CSV table of N, CA, C and O in Angstrom, one decimal:
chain,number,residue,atom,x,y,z
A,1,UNK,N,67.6,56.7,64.7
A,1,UNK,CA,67.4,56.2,66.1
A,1,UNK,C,65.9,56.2,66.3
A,1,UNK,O,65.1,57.1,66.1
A,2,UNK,N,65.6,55.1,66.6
A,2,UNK,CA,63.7,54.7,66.7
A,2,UNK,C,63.5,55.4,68.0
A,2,UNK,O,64.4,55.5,68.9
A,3,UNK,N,62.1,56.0,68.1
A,3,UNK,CA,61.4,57.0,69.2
A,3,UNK,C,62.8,57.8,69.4
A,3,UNK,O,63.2,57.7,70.6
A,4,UNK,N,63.3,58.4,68.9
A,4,UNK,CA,63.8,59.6,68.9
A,4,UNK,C,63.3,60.6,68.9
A,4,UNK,O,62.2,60.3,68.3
A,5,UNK,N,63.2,62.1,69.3
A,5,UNK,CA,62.3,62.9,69.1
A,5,UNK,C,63.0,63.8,67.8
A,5,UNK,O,64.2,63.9,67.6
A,6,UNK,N,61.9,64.4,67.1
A,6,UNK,CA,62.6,64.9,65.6
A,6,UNK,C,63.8,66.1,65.8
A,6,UNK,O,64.7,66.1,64.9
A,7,UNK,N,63.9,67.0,66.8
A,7,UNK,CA,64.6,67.7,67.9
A,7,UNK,C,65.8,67.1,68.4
A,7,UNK,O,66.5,67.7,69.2
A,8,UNK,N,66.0,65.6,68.0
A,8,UNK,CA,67.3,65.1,69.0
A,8,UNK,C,68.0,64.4,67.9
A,8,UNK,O,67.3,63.9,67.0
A,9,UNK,N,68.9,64.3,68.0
A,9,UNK,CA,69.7,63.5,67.1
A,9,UNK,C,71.2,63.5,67.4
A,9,UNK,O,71.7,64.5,68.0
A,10,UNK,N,71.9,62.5,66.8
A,10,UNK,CA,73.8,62.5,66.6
A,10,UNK,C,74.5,62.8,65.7
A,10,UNK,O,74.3,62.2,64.7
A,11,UNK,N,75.2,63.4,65.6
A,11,UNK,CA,76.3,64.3,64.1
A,11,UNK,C,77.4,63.3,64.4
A,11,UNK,O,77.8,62.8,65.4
A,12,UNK,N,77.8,63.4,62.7
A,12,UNK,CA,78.9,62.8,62.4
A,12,UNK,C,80.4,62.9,63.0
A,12,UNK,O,81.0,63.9,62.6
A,13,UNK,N,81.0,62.2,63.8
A,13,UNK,CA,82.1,62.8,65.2
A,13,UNK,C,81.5,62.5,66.6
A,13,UNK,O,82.2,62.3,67.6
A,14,UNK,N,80.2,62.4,66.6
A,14,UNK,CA,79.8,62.3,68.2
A,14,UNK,C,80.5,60.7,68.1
A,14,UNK,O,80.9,59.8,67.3
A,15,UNK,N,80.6,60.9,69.7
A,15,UNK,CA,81.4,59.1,70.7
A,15,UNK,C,79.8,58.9,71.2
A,15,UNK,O,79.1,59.6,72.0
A,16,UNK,N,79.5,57.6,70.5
A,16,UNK,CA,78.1,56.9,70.7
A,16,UNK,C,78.9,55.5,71.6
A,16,UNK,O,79.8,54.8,71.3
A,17,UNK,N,77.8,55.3,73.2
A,17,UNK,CA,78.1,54.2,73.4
A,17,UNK,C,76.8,53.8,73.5
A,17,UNK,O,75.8,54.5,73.7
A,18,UNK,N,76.7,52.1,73.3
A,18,UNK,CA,75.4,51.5,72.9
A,18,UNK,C,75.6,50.0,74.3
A,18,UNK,O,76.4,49.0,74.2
A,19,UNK,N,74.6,50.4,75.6
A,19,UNK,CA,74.4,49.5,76.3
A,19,UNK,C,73.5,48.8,75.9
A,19,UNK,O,72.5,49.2,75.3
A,20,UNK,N,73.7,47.1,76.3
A,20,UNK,CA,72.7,46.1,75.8
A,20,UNK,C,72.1,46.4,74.2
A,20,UNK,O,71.0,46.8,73.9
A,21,UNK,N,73.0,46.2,73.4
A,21,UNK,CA,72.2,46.4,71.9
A,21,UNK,C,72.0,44.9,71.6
A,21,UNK,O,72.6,43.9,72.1
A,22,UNK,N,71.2,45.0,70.6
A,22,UNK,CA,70.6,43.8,70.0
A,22,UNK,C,70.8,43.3,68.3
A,22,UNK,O,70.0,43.6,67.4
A,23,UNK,N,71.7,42.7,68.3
A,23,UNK,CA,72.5,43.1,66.6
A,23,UNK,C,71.3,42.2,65.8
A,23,UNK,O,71.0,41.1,66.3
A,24,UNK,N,70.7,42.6,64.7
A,24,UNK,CA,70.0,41.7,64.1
A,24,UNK,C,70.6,41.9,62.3
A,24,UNK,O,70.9,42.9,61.7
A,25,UNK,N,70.7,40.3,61.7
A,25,UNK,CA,71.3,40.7,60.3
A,25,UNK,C,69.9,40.8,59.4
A,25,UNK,O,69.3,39.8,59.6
A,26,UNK,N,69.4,41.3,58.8
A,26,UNK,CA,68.6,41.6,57.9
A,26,UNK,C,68.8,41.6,56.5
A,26,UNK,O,69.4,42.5,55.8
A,27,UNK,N,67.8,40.1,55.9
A,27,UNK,CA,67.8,40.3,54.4
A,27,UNK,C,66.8,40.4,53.4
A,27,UNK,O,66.1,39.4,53.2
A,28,UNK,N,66.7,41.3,52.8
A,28,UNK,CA,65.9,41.1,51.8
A,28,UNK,C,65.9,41.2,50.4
A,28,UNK,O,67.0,41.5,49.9
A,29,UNK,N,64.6,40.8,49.4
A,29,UNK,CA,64.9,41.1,48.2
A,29,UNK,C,63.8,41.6,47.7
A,29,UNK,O,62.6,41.6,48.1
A,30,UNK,N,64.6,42.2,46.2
A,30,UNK,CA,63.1,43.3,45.7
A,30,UNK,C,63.8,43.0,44.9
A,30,UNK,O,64.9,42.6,45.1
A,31,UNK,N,63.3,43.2,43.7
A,31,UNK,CA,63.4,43.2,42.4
A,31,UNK,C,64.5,42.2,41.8
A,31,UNK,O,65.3,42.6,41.0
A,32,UNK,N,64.5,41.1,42.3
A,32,UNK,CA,65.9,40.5,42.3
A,32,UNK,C,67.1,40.7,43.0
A,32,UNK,O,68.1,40.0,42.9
A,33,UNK,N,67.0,41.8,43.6
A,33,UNK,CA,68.4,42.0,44.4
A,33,UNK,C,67.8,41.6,45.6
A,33,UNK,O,66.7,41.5,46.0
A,34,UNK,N,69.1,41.2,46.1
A,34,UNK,CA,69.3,40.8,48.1
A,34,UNK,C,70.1,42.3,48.6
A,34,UNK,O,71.1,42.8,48.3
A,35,UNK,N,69.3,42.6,49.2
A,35,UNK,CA,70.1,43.7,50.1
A,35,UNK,C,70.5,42.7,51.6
A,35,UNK,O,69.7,41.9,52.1
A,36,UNK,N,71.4,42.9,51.9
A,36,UNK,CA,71.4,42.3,53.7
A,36,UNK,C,72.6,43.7,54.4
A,36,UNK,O,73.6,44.2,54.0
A,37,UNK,N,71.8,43.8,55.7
A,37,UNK,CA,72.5,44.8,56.6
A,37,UNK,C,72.2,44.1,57.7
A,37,UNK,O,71.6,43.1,57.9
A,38,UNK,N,73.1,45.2,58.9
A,38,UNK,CA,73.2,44.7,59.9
A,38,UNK,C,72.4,45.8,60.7
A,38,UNK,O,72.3,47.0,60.3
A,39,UNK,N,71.8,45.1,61.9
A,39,UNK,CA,71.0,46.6,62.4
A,39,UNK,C,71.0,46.6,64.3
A,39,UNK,O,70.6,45.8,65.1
A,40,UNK,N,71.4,47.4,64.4
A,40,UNK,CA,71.3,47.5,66.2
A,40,UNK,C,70.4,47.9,66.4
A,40,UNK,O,69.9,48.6,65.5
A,41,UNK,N,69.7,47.7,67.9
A,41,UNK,CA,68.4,47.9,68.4
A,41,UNK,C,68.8,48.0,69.7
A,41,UNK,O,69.3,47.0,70.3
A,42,UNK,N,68.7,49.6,70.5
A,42,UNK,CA,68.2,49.4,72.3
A,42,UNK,C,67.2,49.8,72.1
A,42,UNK,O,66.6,50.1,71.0
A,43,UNK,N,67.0,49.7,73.7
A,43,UNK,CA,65.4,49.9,74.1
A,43,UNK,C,64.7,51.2,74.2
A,43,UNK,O,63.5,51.5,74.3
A,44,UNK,N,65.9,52.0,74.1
A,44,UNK,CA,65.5,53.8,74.0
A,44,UNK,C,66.7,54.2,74.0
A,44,UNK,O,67.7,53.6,74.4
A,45,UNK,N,66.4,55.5,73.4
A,45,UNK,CA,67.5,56.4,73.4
A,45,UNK,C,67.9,57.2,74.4
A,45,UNK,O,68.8,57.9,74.4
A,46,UNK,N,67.1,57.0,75.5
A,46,UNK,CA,67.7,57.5,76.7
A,46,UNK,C,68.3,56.4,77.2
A,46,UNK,O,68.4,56.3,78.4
A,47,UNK,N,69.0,55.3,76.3
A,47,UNK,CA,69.8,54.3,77.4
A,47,UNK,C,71.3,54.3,76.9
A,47,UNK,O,72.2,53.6,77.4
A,48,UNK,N,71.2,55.9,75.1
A,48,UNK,CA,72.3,55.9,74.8
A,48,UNK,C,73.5,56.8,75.8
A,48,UNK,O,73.1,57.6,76.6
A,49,UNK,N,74.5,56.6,75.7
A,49,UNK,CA,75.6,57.6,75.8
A,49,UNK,C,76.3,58.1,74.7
A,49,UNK,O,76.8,57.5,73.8
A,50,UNK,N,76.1,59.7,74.9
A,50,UNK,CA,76.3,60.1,73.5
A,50,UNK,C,77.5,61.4,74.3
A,50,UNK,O,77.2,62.2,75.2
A,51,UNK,N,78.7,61.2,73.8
A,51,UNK,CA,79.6,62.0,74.0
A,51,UNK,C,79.7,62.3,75.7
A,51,UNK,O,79.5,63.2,76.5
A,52,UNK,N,79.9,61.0,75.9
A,52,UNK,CA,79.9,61.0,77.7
A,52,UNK,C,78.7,61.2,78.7
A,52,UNK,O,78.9,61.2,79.9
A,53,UNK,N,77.4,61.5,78.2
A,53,UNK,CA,76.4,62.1,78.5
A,53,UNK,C,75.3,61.5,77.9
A,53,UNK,O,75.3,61.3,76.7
A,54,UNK,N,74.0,61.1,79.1
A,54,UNK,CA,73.0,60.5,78.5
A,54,UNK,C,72.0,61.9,78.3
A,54,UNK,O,71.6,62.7,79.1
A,55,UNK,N,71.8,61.8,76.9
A,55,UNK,CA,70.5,62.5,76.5
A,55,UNK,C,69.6,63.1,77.3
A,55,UNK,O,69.7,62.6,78.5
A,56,UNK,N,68.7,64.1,77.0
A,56,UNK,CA,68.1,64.7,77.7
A,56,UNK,C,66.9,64.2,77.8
A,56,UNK,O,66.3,63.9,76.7
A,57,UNK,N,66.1,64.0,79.0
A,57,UNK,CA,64.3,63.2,78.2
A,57,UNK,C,63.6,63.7,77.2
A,57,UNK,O,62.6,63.2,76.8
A,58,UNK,N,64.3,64.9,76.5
A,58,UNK,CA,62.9,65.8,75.3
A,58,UNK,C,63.5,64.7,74.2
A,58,UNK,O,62.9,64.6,73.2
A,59,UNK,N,65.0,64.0,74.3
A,59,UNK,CA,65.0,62.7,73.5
A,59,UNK,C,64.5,62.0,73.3
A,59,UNK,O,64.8,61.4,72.2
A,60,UNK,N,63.6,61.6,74.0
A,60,UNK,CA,62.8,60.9,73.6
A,60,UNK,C,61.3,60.9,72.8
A,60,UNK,O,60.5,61.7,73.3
A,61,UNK,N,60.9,60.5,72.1
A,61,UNK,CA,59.7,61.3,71.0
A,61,UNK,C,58.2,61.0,71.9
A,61,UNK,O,58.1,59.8,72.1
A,62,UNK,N,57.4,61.6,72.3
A,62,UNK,CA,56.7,61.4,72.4
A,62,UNK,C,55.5,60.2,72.2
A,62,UNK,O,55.4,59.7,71.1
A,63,UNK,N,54.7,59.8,73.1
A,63,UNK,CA,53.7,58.3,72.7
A,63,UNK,C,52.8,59.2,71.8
A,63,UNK,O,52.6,60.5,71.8
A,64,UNK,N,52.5,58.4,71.0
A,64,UNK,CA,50.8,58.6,69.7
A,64,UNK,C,50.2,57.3,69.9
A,64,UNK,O,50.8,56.2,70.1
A,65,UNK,N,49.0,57.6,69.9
A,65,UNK,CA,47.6,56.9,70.4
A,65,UNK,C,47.1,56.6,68.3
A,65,UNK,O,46.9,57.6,67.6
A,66,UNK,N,47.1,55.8,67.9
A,66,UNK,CA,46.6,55.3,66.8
A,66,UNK,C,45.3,54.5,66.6
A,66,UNK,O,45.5,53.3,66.6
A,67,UNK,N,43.9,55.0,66.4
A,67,UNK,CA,42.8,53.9,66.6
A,67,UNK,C,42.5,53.6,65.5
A,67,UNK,O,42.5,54.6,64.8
A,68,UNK,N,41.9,52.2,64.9
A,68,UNK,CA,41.5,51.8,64.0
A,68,UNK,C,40.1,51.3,64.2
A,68,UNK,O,39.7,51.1,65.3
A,69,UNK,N,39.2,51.0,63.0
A,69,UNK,CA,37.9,50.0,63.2
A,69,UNK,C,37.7,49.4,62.1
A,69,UNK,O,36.9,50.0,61.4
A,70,UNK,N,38.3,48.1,61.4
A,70,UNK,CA,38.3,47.6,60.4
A,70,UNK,C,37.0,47.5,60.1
A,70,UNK,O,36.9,47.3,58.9
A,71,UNK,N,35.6,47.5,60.8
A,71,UNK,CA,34.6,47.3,59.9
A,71,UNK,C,33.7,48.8,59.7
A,71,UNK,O,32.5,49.1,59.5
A,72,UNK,N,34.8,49.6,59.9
A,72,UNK,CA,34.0,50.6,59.6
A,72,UNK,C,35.1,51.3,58.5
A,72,UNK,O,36.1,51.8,58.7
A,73,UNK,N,34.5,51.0,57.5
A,73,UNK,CA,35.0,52.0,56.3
A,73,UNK,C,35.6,53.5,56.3
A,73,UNK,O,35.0,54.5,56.8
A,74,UNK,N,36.8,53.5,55.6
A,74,UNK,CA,37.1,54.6,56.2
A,74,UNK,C,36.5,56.1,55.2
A,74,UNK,O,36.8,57.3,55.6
């Protein structure tokens, strides 16, 4: 589950419901093989229902601040 926090997650048996998901098919290849999967996407995991109950906010992972300066050598 994307921005999940490392602390939150679903076991095998939980009743997951998934409002507004976004099914995308995905294919690629490497080495000659095609892999293709299918992949769902919401907009957070606080918008799942996990065993009748939406998640708690510490579900959610925290923001990170990432800065780069391409002309400065790293």
């Amino acid at each position: 589950v994307y921005n999940a926090a490392p602390a939150w997650g679903v076991t095998v048996g939980d009743a997951l419901g998934v409002p507004d998901p976004v099914l995308t098919q995905h294919q690629h290849q490497h080495q000659g093989q095609t892999f293709s999967f299918l992949g769902i996407r919401v907009s957070s995991p606080l918008s799942l229902v996990v065993n009748g109950r939406r998640p708690p906010g510490s579900a959610l992972a925290p923001p990170r601040l990432a800065l780069s300066n391409p002309s400065v050598p790293p």
